[in-house]
Amino acid sequence: MQGQAQQQAYDRGITIFSPDGRLYQVEYAREAVKRGTASIGVRTADGVVLAVDKRVPSPLLEDSSVEKIHKADDHVGIASAGHVADARQLIDFARRQTQVNQLRYGEPIGVETLTKEVTDHIQQYTQVGGARPFGVALIVGGIENGEPRLFETDPSGTPYEWKALAVGADRGELQDYLEENYEDEADLDGGIALALDALASVNDGSLLPSEVGLATIDAETESFEQFDHDKIESHLEENDLLDEGDEDAE
């Protein structure tokens, strides 16, 4: 009983380390990320692909109102998993940083620099009393000096760079699929196919266009493009992943 009481005490404060060096509130924030629907990022030779599972809980809900992919700047896109409200705060912060950099230095912000600005902001919330960590993980993808870059932000405030990654629900299975099927020389279409195949692998092998979000950042044009319903449906058809069961229901 005494051990339990001690653990509960460490559990209550974000600024208090447990005797084994753990911050329980940060670990709980990671659990919040796991409860969010999956997001995937894939870095290819021609750019970056962001794909998300944006399951709509009710047929009365407008699927366009479920936002999991965001444009941070012309050359940077961000996908999220976890608490949507927390994600929006971090997206707004990232957008402000891109504009500050443009005004101050007259050039677009680097993807790595932007990611570290965001993770520094996240980290502050792990050492300030009266606040809680952000319960969200972000995938930050973009083009820096002509090269595709792909990063993850963790609730602890740690940045990681990846070739391909998944965050949110089913991360373990999705990461295994990406590790088995990732190819360094793939083009953007190949990256899109890999991301959609990975999402389908944990969704009974098929997907609805209304429940998928897709965006690319092209290395040649350094431009962010978010796909509409028709374009997503086209890619699902090309890869034999389209769930036609509910599309024609009356």
Short mmCIF file of C-alpha atoms in Angstrom, two decimals:
data_model
loop_
_atom_site.label_atom_id
_atom_site.label_comp_id
_atom_site.label_asym_id
_atom_site.label_seq_id
_atom_site.Cartn_x
_atom_site.Cartn_y
_atom_site.Cartn_z
CA MET A 1 0.00 0.00 0.00
CA GLN A 2 2.83 2.37 0.83
CA GLY A 3 4.44 1.74 -2.57
CA GLN A 4 1.16 2.50 -4.30
CA ALA A 5 0.78 5.75 -2.39
CA GLN A 6 4.30 6.79 -3.37
CA GLN A 7 3.63 6.06 -7.03
CA GLN A 8 0.44 8.12 -6.92
CA ALA A 9 2.41 11.05 -5.52
CA TYR A 10 4.91 10.94 -8.40
CA ASP A 11 1.96 10.49 -10.74
CA ARG A 12 0.35 13.80 -9.78
CA GLY A 13 3.10 16.23 -10.75
CA ILE A 14 4.71 16.64 -14.15
CA THR A 15 7.83 18.14 -12.56
CA ILE A 16 8.45 15.19 -10.20
CA PHE A 17 10.67 12.30 -11.28
CA SER A 18 9.92 8.87 -9.85
CA PRO A 19 12.84 7.09 -8.14
CA ASP A 20 13.53 5.15 -11.36
CA GLY A 21 13.74 8.36 -13.42
CA ARG A 22 10.30 8.32 -15.04
CA LEU A 23 7.86 11.15 -15.65
CA TYR A 24 4.50 9.43 -15.43
CA GLN A 25 2.53 12.28 -17.01
CA VAL A 26 4.68 12.08 -20.16
CA GLU A 27 4.07 8.35 -20.34
CA TYR A 28 0.33 8.96 -19.99
CA ALA A 29 0.55 11.50 -22.82
CA ARG A 30 2.07 8.77 -25.01
CA GLU A 31 -0.89 6.56 -24.14
CA ALA A 32 -3.20 9.35 -25.35
CA VAL A 33 -1.34 9.29 -28.69
CA LYS A 34 -1.92 5.53 -28.97
CA ARG A 35 -5.67 6.10 -28.62
CA GLY A 36 -5.70 8.40 -31.65
CA THR A 37 -6.28 7.08 -35.17
CA ALA A 38 -3.17 6.29 -37.15
CA SER A 39 -1.06 8.70 -39.20
CA ILE A 40 1.73 7.65 -41.55
CA GLY A 41 4.65 9.49 -43.13
CA VAL A 42 6.81 8.15 -45.96
CA ARG A 43 9.95 9.83 -47.32
CA THR A 44 10.69 9.07 -50.97
CA ALA A 45 13.30 10.24 -53.45
CA ASP A 46 10.75 12.63 -54.97
CA GLY A 47 9.12 14.02 -51.84
CA VAL A 48 7.16 13.19 -48.71
CA VAL A 49 3.79 11.44 -48.35
CA LEU A 50 1.42 11.96 -45.40
CA ALA A 51 -1.54 9.60 -45.00
CA VAL A 52 -4.03 9.44 -42.13
CA ASP A 53 -6.92 7.33 -40.95
CA LYS A 54 -9.68 9.82 -40.15
CA ARG A 55 -12.52 7.53 -39.17
CA VAL A 56 -15.83 9.38 -38.99
CA PRO A 57 -17.78 8.28 -35.87
CA SER A 58 -21.21 9.28 -37.21
CA PRO A 59 -22.81 9.52 -40.68
CA LEU A 60 -24.13 12.94 -39.59
CA LEU A 61 -20.60 14.32 -39.17
CA GLU A 62 -19.07 16.16 -42.13
CA ASP A 63 -15.89 14.21 -42.91
CA SER A 64 -14.18 17.43 -44.05
CA SER A 65 -14.34 18.69 -40.44
CA VAL A 66 -12.04 15.87 -39.26
CA GLU A 67 -8.63 17.52 -39.68
CA LYS A 68 -5.51 15.43 -39.24
CA ILE A 69 -3.31 16.83 -42.01
CA HIS A 70 -2.30 20.48 -41.96
CA LYS A 71 -0.24 22.81 -44.15
CA ALA A 72 2.39 24.56 -42.04
CA ASP A 73 4.07 26.35 -44.95
CA ASP A 74 4.29 25.96 -48.73
CA HIS A 75 7.03 23.33 -48.30
CA VAL A 76 5.95 21.70 -45.01
CA GLY A 77 2.99 19.51 -44.03
CA ILE A 78 2.10 18.06 -40.63
CA ALA A 79 0.00 15.01 -39.68
CA SER A 80 -1.13 14.31 -36.12
CA ALA A 81 -2.29 11.51 -33.83
CA GLY A 82 -3.74 12.02 -30.37
CA HIS A 83 -5.73 14.90 -28.90
CA VAL A 84 -6.95 17.07 -31.79
CA ALA A 85 -7.12 20.25 -29.69
CA ASP A 86 -3.50 19.80 -28.60
CA ALA A 87 -2.51 19.21 -32.23
CA ARG A 88 -4.17 22.45 -33.32
CA GLN A 89 -2.22 24.43 -30.72
CA LEU A 90 1.07 22.98 -31.95
CA ILE A 91 0.12 23.49 -35.62
CA ASP A 92 -0.63 27.17 -34.91
CA PHE A 93 2.71 27.47 -33.11
CA ALA A 94 4.51 25.87 -36.08
CA ARG A 95 2.80 28.23 -38.53
CA ARG A 96 3.86 31.25 -36.48
CA GLN A 97 7.46 30.01 -36.48
CA THR A 98 7.46 29.65 -40.28
CA GLN A 99 6.27 33.24 -40.66
CA VAL A 100 8.74 34.59 -38.09
CA ASN A 101 11.59 32.88 -39.96
CA GLN A 102 10.38 34.28 -43.31
CA LEU A 103 10.15 37.82 -41.95
CA ARG A 104 13.41 37.67 -40.00
CA TYR A 105 15.66 35.93 -42.53
CA GLY A 106 13.75 36.28 -45.82
CA GLU A 107 13.77 32.54 -46.53
CA PRO A 108 11.64 29.47 -45.77
CA ILE A 109 12.35 27.74 -42.48
CA GLY A 110 14.24 24.43 -42.55
CA VAL A 111 12.18 21.33 -41.74
CA GLU A 112 14.62 20.23 -39.04
CA THR A 113 14.73 23.72 -37.54
CA LEU A 114 10.93 23.91 -37.45
CA THR A 115 10.66 20.48 -35.83
CA LYS A 116 13.13 21.42 -33.12
CA GLU A 117 11.31 24.71 -32.47
CA VAL A 118 8.12 22.68 -31.93
CA THR A 119 9.79 20.05 -29.74
CA ASP A 120 11.47 22.76 -27.63
CA HIS A 121 7.99 24.21 -27.07
CA ILE A 122 6.63 20.75 -26.17
CA GLN A 123 9.52 20.09 -23.79
CA GLN A 124 8.75 23.21 -21.75
CA TYR A 125 5.45 21.61 -20.77
CA THR A 126 7.29 18.68 -19.17
CA GLN A 127 9.06 20.84 -16.57
CA VAL A 128 6.55 23.54 -15.60
CA GLY A 129 4.21 23.07 -12.66
CA GLY A 130 0.51 23.66 -13.25
CA ALA A 131 0.63 22.51 -16.88
CA ARG A 132 0.39 19.16 -18.59
CA PRO A 133 2.25 17.65 -21.57
CA PHE A 134 0.73 17.74 -25.05
CA GLY A 135 -1.15 14.50 -25.67
CA VAL A 136 -0.29 14.37 -29.36
CA ALA A 137 2.48 13.22 -31.69
CA LEU A 138 3.18 15.02 -34.96
CA ILE A 139 4.70 13.86 -38.23
CA VAL A 140 6.48 16.81 -39.84
CA GLY A 141 7.40 16.34 -43.49
CA GLY A 142 8.82 18.76 -46.01
CA ILE A 143 11.58 19.78 -48.38
CA GLU A 144 14.84 21.33 -47.15
CA ASN A 145 17.51 22.43 -49.66
CA GLY A 146 15.83 20.26 -52.28
CA GLU A 147 15.90 17.15 -50.07
CA PRO A 148 12.84 15.44 -48.51
CA ARG A 149 12.92 15.34 -44.69
CA LEU A 150 10.60 13.51 -42.29
CA PHE A 151 10.44 13.98 -38.52
CA GLU A 152 8.39 12.84 -35.53
CA THR A 153 7.69 14.84 -32.38
CA ASP A 154 7.16 12.95 -29.13
CA PRO A 155 5.20 14.19 -26.05
CA SER A 156 8.51 14.30 -24.18
CA GLY A 157 9.77 16.97 -26.61
CA THR A 158 12.20 14.69 -28.44
CA PRO A 159 12.52 14.91 -32.26
CA TYR A 160 13.31 11.85 -34.39
CA GLU A 161 14.08 11.68 -38.11
CA TRP A 162 12.65 8.77 -40.13
CA LYS A 163 12.50 7.30 -43.60
CA ALA A 164 8.96 6.09 -42.85
CA LEU A 165 6.94 5.98 -39.64
CA ALA A 166 3.51 5.57 -38.10
CA VAL A 167 2.04 7.17 -34.99
CA GLY A 168 -1.24 6.54 -33.21
CA ALA A 169 -3.30 3.35 -33.02
CA ASP A 170 -1.76 0.09 -34.32
CA ARG A 171 1.68 1.70 -34.48
CA GLY A 172 3.48 -1.60 -33.93
CA GLU A 173 1.74 -3.39 -36.80
CA LEU A 174 2.02 -0.41 -39.13
CA GLN A 175 5.71 0.07 -38.36
CA ASP A 176 6.38 -3.61 -39.05
CA TYR A 177 4.61 -3.30 -42.41
CA LEU A 178 6.60 -0.19 -43.33
CA GLU A 179 9.90 -1.81 -42.35
CA GLU A 180 9.16 -4.86 -44.50
CA ASN A 181 7.99 -2.96 -47.58
CA TYR A 182 9.86 0.36 -47.63
CA GLU A 183 12.12 0.98 -50.65
CA ASP A 184 14.63 3.85 -50.71
CA GLU A 185 14.28 4.41 -54.47
CA ALA A 186 10.46 4.64 -54.51
CA ASP A 187 8.87 7.69 -56.18
CA LEU A 188 5.91 9.69 -54.82
CA ASP A 189 3.36 7.28 -56.30
CA GLY A 190 5.23 4.40 -54.69
CA GLY A 191 5.20 6.23 -51.35
CA ILE A 192 1.45 6.83 -51.66
CA ALA A 193 0.88 3.15 -52.46
CA LEU A 194 2.98 2.07 -49.45
CA ALA A 195 1.17 4.43 -47.05
CA LEU A 196 -2.28 3.35 -48.25
CA ASP A 197 -1.32 -0.35 -48.22
CA ALA A 198 -0.12 0.04 -44.63
CA LEU A 199 -3.38 1.71 -43.55
CA ALA A 200 -5.41 -0.98 -45.33
CA SER A 201 -3.41 -3.73 -43.61
CA VAL A 202 -5.01 -2.78 -40.27
CA ASN A 203 -8.44 -2.00 -41.79
CA ASP A 204 -9.52 -5.36 -43.27
CA GLY A 205 -7.60 -4.74 -46.50
CA SER A 206 -9.74 -1.89 -47.87
CA LEU A 207 -10.42 1.81 -47.26
CA LEU A 208 -13.15 4.38 -47.85
CA PRO A 209 -12.06 7.66 -49.49
CA SER A 210 -14.08 9.62 -46.91
CA GLU A 211 -12.07 8.05 -44.09
CA VAL A 212 -8.59 8.67 -45.50
CA GLY A 213 -6.54 11.84 -45.64
CA LEU A 214 -3.65 12.14 -48.08
CA ALA A 215 -1.11 14.84 -48.89
CA THR A 216 2.27 15.14 -50.58
CA ILE A 217 5.14 17.60 -50.54
CA ASP A 218 6.88 17.42 -53.92
CA ALA A 219 10.68 17.79 -53.91
CA GLU A 220 10.84 19.39 -57.37
CA THR A 221 8.21 22.09 -56.80
CA GLU A 222 8.66 22.22 -52.99
CA SER A 223 4.88 22.52 -52.72
CA PHE A 224 2.33 20.98 -50.36
CA GLU A 225 -0.74 19.37 -51.96
CA GLN A 226 -3.69 17.92 -50.04
CA PHE A 227 -5.77 15.45 -52.06
CA ASP A 228 -9.52 15.76 -52.46
CA HIS A 229 -12.05 12.91 -52.27
CA ASP A 230 -11.87 12.06 -56.00
CA LYS A 231 -8.09 11.91 -56.08
CA ILE A 232 -7.97 9.70 -52.99
CA GLU A 233 -10.58 7.41 -54.54
CA SER A 234 -8.49 7.21 -57.72
CA HIS A 235 -5.39 6.13 -55.78
CA LEU A 236 -7.39 3.56 -53.82
CA GLU A 237 -8.72 2.10 -57.06
CA GLU A 238 -5.25 1.98 -58.62
CA ASN A 239 -3.98 -0.02 -55.64
CA ASP A 240 -7.09 -2.27 -55.35
CA LEU A 241 -7.84 -0.92 -51.87
CA LEU A 242 -11.22 0.75 -52.47
CA ASP A 243 -13.97 -0.41 -50.12
CA GLU A 244 -17.05 -0.38 -52.33
CA GLY A 245 -19.40 -1.87 -49.74
CA ASP A 246 -20.74 1.42 -48.41
CA GLU A 247 -20.10 3.69 -51.37
CA ASP A 248 -23.23 2.66 -53.26
CA ALA A 249 -25.50 2.13 -50.26
CA GLU A 250 -28.88 3.90 -50.47
#
